Short mmCIF file of C-alpha atoms in Angstrom, two decimals:
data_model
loop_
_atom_site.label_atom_id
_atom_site.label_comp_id
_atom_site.label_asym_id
_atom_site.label_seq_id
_atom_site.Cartn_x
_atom_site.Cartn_y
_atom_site.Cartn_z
CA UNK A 1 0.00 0.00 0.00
CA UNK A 2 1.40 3.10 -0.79
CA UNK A 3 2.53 6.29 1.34
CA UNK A 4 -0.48 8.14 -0.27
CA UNK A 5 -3.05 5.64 0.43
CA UNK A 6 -2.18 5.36 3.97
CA UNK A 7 -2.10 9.03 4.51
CA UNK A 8 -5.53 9.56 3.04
CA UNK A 9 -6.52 6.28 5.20
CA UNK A 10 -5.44 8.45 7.94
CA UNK A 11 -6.70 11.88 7.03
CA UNK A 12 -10.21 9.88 6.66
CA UNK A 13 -9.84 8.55 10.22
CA UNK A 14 -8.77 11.80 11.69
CA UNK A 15 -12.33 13.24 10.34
CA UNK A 16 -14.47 10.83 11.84
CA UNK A 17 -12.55 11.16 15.11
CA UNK A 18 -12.79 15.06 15.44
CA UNK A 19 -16.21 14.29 14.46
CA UNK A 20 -17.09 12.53 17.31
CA UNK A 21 -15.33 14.63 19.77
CA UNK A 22 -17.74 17.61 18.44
CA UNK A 23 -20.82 15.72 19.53
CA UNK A 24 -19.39 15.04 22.42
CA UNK A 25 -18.97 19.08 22.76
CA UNK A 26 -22.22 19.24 21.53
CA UNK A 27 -23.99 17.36 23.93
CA UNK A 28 -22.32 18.92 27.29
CA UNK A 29 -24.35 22.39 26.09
CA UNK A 30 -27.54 20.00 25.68
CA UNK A 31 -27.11 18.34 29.02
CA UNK A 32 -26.40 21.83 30.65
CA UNK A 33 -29.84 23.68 28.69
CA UNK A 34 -31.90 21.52 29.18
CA UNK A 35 -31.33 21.80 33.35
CA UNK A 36 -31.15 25.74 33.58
CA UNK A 37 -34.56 25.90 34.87
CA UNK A 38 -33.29 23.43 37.60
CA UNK A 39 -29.99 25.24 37.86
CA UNK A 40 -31.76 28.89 38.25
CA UNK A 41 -34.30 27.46 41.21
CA UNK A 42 -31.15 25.26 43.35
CA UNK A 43 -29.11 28.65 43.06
CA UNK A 44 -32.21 30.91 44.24
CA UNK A 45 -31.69 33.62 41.35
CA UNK A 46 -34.47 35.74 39.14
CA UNK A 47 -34.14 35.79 35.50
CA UNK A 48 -31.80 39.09 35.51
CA UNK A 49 -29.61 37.37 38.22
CA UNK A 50 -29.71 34.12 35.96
CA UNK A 51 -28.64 36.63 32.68
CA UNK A 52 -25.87 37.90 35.38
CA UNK A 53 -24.31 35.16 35.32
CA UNK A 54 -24.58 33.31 32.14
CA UNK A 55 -22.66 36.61 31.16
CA UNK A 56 -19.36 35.15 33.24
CA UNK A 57 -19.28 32.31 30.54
CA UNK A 58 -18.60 34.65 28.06
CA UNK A 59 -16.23 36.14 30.13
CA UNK A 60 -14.88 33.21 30.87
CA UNK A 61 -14.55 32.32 27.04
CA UNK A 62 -13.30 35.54 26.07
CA UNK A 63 -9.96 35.23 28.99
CA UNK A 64 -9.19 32.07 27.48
CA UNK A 65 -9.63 31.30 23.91
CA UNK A 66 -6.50 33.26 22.70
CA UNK A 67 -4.63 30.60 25.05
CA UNK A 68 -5.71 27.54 22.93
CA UNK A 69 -3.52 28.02 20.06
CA UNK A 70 -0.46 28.59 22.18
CA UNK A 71 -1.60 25.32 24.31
CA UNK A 72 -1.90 23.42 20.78
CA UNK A 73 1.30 24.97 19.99
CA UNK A 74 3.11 24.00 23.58
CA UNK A 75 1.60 20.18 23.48
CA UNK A 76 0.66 19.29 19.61
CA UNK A 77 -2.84 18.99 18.88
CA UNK A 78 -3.82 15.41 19.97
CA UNK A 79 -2.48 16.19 23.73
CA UNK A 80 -3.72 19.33 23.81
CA UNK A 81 -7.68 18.59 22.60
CA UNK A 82 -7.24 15.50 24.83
CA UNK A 83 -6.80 17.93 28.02
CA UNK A 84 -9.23 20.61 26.91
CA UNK A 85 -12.14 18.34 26.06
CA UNK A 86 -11.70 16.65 29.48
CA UNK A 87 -11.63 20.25 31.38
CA UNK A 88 -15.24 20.97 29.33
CA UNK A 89 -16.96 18.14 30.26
CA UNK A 90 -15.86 17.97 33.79
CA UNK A 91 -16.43 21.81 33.89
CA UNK A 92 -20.26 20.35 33.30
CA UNK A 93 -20.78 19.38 36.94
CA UNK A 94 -19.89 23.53 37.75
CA UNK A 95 -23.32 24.82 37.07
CA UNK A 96 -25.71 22.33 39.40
CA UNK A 97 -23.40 22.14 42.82
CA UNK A 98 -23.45 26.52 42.75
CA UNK A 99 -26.01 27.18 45.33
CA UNK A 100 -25.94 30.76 45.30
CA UNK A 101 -25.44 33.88 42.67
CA UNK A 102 -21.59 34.28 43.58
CA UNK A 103 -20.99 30.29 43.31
CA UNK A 104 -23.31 30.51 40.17
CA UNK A 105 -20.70 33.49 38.77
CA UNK A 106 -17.68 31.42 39.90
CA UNK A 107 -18.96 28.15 38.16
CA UNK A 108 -20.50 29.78 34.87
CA UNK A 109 -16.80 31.40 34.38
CA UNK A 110 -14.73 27.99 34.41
CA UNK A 111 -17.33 26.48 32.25
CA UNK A 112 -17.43 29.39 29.48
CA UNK A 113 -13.36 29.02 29.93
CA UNK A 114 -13.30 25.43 29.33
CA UNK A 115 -15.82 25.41 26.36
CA UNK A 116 -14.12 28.39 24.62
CA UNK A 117 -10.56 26.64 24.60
CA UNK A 118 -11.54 23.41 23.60
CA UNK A 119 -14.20 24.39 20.91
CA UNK A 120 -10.59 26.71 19.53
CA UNK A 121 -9.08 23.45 19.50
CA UNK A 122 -11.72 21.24 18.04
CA UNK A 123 -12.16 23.76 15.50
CA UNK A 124 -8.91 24.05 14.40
CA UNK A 125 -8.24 20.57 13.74
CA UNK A 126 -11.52 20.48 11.77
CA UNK A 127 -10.04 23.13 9.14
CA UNK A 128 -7.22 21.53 9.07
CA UNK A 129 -8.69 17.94 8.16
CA UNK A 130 -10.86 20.14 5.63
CA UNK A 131 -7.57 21.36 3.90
CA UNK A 132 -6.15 18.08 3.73
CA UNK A 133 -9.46 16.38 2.02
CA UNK A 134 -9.50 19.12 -0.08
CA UNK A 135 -13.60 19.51 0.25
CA UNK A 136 -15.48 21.25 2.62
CA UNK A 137 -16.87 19.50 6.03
CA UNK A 138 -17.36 22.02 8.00
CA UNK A 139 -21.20 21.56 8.24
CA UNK A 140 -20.87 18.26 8.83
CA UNK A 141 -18.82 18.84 11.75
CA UNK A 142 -21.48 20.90 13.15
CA UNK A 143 -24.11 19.34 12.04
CA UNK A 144 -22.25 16.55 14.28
CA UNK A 145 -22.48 19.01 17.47
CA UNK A 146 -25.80 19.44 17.25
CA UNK A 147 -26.63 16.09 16.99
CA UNK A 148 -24.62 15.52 19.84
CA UNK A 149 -26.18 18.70 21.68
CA UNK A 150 -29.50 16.95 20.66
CA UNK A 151 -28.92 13.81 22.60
CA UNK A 152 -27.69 15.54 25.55
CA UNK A 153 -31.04 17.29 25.40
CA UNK A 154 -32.66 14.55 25.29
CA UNK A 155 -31.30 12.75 27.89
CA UNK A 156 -31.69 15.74 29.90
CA UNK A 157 -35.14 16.21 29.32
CA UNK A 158 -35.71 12.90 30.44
CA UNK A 159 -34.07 13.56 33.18
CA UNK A 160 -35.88 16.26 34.20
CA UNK A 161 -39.69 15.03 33.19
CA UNK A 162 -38.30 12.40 36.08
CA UNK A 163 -37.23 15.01 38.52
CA UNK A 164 -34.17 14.03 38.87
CA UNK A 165 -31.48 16.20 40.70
CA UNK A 166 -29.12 18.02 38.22
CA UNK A 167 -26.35 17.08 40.57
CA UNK A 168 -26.47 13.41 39.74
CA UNK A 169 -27.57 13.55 36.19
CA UNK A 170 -24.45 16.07 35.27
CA UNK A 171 -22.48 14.02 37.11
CA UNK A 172 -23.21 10.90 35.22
CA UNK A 173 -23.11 12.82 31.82
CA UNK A 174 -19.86 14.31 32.71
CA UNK A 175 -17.93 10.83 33.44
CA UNK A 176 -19.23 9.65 30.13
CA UNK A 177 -18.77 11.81 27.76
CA UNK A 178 -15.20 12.33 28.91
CA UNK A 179 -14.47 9.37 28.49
CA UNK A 180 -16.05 9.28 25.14
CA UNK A 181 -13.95 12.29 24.40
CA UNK A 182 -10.63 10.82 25.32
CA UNK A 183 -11.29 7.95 23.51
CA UNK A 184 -11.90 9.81 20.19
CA UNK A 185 -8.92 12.40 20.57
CA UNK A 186 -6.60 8.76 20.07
CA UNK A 187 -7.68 9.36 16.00
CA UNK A 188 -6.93 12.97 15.46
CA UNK A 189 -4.01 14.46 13.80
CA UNK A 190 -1.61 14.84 15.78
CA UNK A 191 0.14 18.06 14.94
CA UNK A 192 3.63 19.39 15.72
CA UNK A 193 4.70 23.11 15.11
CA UNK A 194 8.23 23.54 13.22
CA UNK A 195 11.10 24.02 15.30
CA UNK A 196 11.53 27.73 14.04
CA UNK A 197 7.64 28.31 13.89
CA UNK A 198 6.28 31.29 16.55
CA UNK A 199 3.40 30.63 19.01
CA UNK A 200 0.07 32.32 17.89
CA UNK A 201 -0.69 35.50 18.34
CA UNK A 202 -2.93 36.33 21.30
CA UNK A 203 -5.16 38.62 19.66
CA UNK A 204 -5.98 39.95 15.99
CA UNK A 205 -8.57 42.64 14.93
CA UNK A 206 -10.58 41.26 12.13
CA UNK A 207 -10.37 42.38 9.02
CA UNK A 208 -12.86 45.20 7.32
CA UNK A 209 -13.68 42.06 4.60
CA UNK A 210 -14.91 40.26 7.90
CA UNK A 211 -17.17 43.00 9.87
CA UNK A 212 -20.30 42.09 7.34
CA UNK A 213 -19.77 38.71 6.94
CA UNK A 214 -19.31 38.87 10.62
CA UNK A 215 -22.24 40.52 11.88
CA UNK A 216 -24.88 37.80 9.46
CA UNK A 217 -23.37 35.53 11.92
CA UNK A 218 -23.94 37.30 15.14
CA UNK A 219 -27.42 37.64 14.43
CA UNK A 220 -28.02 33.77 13.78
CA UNK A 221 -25.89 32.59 16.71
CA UNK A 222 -27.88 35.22 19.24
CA UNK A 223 -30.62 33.61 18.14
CA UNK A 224 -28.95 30.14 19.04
CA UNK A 225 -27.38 30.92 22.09
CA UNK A 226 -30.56 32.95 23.32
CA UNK A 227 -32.46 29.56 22.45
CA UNK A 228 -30.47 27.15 23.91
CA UNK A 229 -30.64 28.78 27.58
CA UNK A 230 -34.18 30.81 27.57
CA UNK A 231 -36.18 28.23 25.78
CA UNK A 232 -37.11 26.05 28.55
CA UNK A 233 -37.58 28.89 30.86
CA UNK A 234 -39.83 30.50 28.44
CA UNK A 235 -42.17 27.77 28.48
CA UNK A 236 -41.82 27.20 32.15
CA UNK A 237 -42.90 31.10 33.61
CA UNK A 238 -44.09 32.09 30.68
CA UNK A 239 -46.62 29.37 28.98
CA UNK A 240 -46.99 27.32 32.24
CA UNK A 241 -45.64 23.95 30.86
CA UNK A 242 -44.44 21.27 33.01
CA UNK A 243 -40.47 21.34 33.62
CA UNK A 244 -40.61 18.07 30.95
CA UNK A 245 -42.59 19.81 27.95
CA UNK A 246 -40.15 22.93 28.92
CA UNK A 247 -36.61 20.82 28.35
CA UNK A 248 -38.53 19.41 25.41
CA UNK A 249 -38.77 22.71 23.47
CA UNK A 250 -35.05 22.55 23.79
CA UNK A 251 -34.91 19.43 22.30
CA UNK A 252 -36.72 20.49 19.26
CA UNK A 253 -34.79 23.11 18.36
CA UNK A 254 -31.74 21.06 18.90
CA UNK A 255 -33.32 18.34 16.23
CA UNK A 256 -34.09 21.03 13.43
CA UNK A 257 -30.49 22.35 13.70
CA UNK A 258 -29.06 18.75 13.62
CA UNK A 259 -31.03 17.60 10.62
CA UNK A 260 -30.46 20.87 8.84
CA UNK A 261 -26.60 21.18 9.35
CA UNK A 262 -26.41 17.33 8.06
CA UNK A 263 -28.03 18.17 4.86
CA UNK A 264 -26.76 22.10 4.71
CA UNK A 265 -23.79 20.75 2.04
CA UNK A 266 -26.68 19.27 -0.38
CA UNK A 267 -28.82 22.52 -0.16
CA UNK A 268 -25.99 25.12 -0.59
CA UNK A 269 -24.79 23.30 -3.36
CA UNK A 270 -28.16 23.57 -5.15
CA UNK A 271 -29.70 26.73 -4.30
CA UNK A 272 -25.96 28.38 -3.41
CA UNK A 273 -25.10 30.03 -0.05
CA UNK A 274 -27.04 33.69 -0.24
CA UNK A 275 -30.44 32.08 -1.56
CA UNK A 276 -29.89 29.17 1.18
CA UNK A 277 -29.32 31.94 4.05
CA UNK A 278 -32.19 34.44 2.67
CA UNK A 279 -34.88 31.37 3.03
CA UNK A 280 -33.38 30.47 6.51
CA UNK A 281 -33.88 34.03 7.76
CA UNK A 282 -37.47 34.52 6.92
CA UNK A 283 -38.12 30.83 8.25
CA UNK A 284 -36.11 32.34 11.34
CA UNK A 285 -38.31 35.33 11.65
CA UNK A 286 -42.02 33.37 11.35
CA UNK A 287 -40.40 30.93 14.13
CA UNK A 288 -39.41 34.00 16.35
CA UNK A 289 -42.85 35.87 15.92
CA UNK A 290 -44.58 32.34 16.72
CA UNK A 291 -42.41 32.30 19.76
CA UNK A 292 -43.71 36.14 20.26
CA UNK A 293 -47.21 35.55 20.01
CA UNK A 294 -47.31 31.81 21.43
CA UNK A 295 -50.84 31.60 24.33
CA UNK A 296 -50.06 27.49 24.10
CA UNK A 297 -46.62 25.52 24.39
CA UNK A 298 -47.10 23.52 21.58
CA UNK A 299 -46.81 26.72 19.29
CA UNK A 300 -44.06 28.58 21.26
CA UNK A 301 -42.13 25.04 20.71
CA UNK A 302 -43.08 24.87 16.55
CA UNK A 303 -41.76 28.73 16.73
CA UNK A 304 -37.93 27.53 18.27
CA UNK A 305 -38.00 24.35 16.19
CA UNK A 306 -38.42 26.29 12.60
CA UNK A 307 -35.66 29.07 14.34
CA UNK A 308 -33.49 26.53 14.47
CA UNK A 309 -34.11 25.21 11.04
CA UNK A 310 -33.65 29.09 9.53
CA UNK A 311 -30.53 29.76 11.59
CA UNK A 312 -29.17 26.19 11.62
CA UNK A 313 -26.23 26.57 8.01
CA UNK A 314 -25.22 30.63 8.63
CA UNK A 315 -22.14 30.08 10.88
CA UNK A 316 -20.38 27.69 8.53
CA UNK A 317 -21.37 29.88 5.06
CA UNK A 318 -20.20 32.85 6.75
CA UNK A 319 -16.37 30.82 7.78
CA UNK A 320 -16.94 29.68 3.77
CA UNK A 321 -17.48 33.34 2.60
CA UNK A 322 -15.00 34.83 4.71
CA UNK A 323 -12.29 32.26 4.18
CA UNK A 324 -12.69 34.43 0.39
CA UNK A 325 -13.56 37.49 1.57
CA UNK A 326 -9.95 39.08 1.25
CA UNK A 327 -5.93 38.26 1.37
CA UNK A 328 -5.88 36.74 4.62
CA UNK A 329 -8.59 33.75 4.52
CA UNK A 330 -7.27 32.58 8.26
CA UNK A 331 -7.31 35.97 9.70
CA UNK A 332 -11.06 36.84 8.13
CA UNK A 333 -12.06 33.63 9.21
CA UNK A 334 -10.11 34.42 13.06
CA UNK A 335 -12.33 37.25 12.71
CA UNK A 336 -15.36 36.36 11.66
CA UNK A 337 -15.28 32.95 14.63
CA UNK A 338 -14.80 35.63 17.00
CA UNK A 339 -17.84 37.97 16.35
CA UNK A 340 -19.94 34.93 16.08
CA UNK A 341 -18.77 33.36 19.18
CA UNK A 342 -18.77 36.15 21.08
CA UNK A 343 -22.88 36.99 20.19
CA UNK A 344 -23.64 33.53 21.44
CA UNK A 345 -22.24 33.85 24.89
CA UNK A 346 -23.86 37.00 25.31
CA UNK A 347 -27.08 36.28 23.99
CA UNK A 348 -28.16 34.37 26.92
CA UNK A 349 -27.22 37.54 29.72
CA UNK A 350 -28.35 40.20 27.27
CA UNK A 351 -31.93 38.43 27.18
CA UNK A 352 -31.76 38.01 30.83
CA UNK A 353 -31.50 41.53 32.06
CA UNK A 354 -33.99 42.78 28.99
CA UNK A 355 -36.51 39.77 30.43
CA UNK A 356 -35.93 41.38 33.76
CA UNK A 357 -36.09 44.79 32.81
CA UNK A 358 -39.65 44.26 30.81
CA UNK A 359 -40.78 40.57 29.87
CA UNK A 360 -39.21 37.26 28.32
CA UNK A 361 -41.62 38.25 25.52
CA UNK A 362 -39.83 41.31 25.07
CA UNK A 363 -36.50 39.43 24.54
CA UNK A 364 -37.66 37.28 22.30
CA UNK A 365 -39.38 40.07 19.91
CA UNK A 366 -35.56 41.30 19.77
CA UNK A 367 -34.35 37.74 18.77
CA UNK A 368 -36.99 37.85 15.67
CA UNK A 369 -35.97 41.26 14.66
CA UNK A 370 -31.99 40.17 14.78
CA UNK A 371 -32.89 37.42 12.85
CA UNK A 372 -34.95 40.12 9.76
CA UNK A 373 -30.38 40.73 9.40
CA UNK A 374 -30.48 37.12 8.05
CA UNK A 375 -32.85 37.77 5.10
CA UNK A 376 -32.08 41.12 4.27
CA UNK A 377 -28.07 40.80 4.85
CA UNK A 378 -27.47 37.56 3.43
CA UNK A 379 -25.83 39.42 -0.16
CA UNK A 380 -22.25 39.35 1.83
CA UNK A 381 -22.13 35.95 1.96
CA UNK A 382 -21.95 35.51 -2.20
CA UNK A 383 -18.37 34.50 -2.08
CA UNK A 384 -19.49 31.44 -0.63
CA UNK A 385 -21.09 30.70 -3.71
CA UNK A 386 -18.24 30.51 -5.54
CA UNK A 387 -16.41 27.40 -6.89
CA UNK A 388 -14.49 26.17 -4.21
CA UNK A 389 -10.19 25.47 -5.33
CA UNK A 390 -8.36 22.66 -4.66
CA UNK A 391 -6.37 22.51 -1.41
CA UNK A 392 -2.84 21.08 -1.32
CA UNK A 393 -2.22 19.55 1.40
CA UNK A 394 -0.60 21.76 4.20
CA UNK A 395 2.46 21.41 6.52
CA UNK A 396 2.15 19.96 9.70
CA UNK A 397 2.48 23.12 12.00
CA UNK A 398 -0.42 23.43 14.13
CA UNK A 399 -2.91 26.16 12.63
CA UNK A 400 -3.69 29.09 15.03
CA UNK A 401 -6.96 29.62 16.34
CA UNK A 402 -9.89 28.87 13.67
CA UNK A 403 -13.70 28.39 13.74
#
């Protein structure tokens, strides 16, 4: 068998193992979203106080995403997603044990660090298994996180239609899927930097090519984030469902993003990426109004579940579009992973304190009119429609921090 062949054997392997370890991601955010009702009454906090601190994972992410790349760099890329995976599922246990607002700061800001640094990490080797396939599967890989986030959900819906304590169910979910994690991390690449080759820069302003492309993907990942954590709630204070039929709505829109980010390669390839994003945003903005004007669960539940279906292919068409957006593809993309990152960690405190301020109603109405930037923006994203080259293969150095 030749050099070639085995490399490609490899390269094929390495795929299906980063793969795995982003459903494994995935479904730590399920397990945690589906319990935040749980979560919000153990720690004795109102909906503003909740928002409070869901904002520390974002600080959390923001302190330590830029130390990823240097940790990849310090390690290699197998060692270090090993480590970092572990740290984000363990960090899962955080959440349920905080029984007060301070605890509930302190825990929120490990488990934002941990899932920024190892979603850096995942990321990165993704790109880099893209470039050496030489086709995109990017959505894919998503796709696999939210099929993953989906059967976290579910189990954690299950969990809570029980009544079982958060404590013991995170607990349980946290000693399995890190062992599931470690056990996939054996496959990746394992990348080395050169001898000569400089650590990754810390920081680095995106790119003017980046800001549009950018901000199409804040508004669809506000409108994740904001689902993931206020969904459940929603139904819970503000439709009166039980805490199952709550966690459930978060299920649903878990499913429609999975199924949609599985198929998103066949649909952008046939209707291309701006026509693909246009038809997501206006199914985005009937979900959000249904969500608005919801007086039974069952509708309020439809409305998140066609959100996620609108909003479900924008992140990885806007890494597509801005990977041609300008001279430096890894920079725009840097960019561009950053923005969108950074509106889905803040989505969840930003509808907290409006929800506390006026009503969760109130929050949501500013999700569906975010999500009117899908439709109406979705022109930037036309150099994801074009034809995409063919990648050579690139060196082994580890790639800074990507999508």
């Amino acid at each position: 068998m030749t050099e070639g062949v085995l490399q490609q054997r490899e390269v094929r392997r390495a795929r299906y193992a980063v793969a795995a370890v982003f459903a494994v991601h995935g479904a730590v955010t399920g397990s945690f979203a589906t319990r935040v009702p749980w979560i919000q009454d153990h720690a004795s906090v109102g909906a503003g106080q909740l928002g409070f601190a869901l904002a520390f994972t974002a600080f959390g992410a923001s302190c330590s995403m830029p130390l990823a790349g240097r940790i990849s760099h310090r390690f290699g890329s197998r060692t270090a997603l090993r480590g970092l995976i572990s740290l984000w599922t363990l960090s899962l246990v955080l959440p349920s044990l905080a029984p007060n607002l301070f605890t509930l700061c302190l825990a929120m800001f490990t488990y934002g660090a941990s899932a920024g640094m190892a979603d850096v990490a995942m990321n990165a080797l993704g790109v880099e298994v893209e470039h050496r396939l030489g086709k995109s599967i990017m959505s894919g890989l998503h796709g696999m996180w939210s099929a993953g986030a989906l059967l976290g959900s579910a189990a954690g819906t299950l969990a809570a239609h029980l009544g079982s304590d958060a404590r013991v169910h995170h607990a349980l979910a946290a000693a399995t899927l890190t062992l599931l994690g470690v056990l996939a991390c054996h496959w990746v690449l394992d990348l080395q930097p050169a001898e000569e080759e400089e650590p990754p820069p810390r920081f680095a302003l995106p790119p003017r090519s980046a800001l549009l492309i950018g901000a199409v993907g804040f508004c669809a990942v506000f409108a994740e984030g904001a689902s993931l954590d206020w969904s459940a709630v929603y139904l819970r204070d503000g439709l009166d469902a039980s805490a199952g039929l709550a966690a459930a709505s978060t299920t649903g829109f878990m499913l429609t993003m999975a199924l949609a980010r599985l198929a998103g390669d066949t649909v952008v390839n046939r209707f291309g990426a701006v026509r693909t994003v246009r038809a997501g945003g206006v199914l985005a903005v009937l979900g959000g109004l249904l969500v608005v004007v919801a007086a039974h669960p069952a509708v309020a539940m439809g409305g998140f579940a066609l959100m996620g279906l609108g909003i479900a292919v924008v992140v990885p068409l806007c890494f597509a579009a801005a990977g041609r957006s300008g001279p430096n593809p890894s920079q725009a993309i840097a960019g561009v992973a950053t923005i969108t990152y950074t509106s889905g960690l803040i989505a969840p405190s930003v509808l907290g304190g409006l929800a506390q301020a006026t009503s969760l109603v109130v929050s949501f109405g500013l999700v569906t009119v975010l999500a009117c930037g899908l439709a109406g923006f979705a022109g930037v994203l036309r150099a994801g429609d074009r034809d995409r080259p063919k990648v050579s293969p690139p060196s082994a150095a580890v790639p800074g921090p990507r999508p």
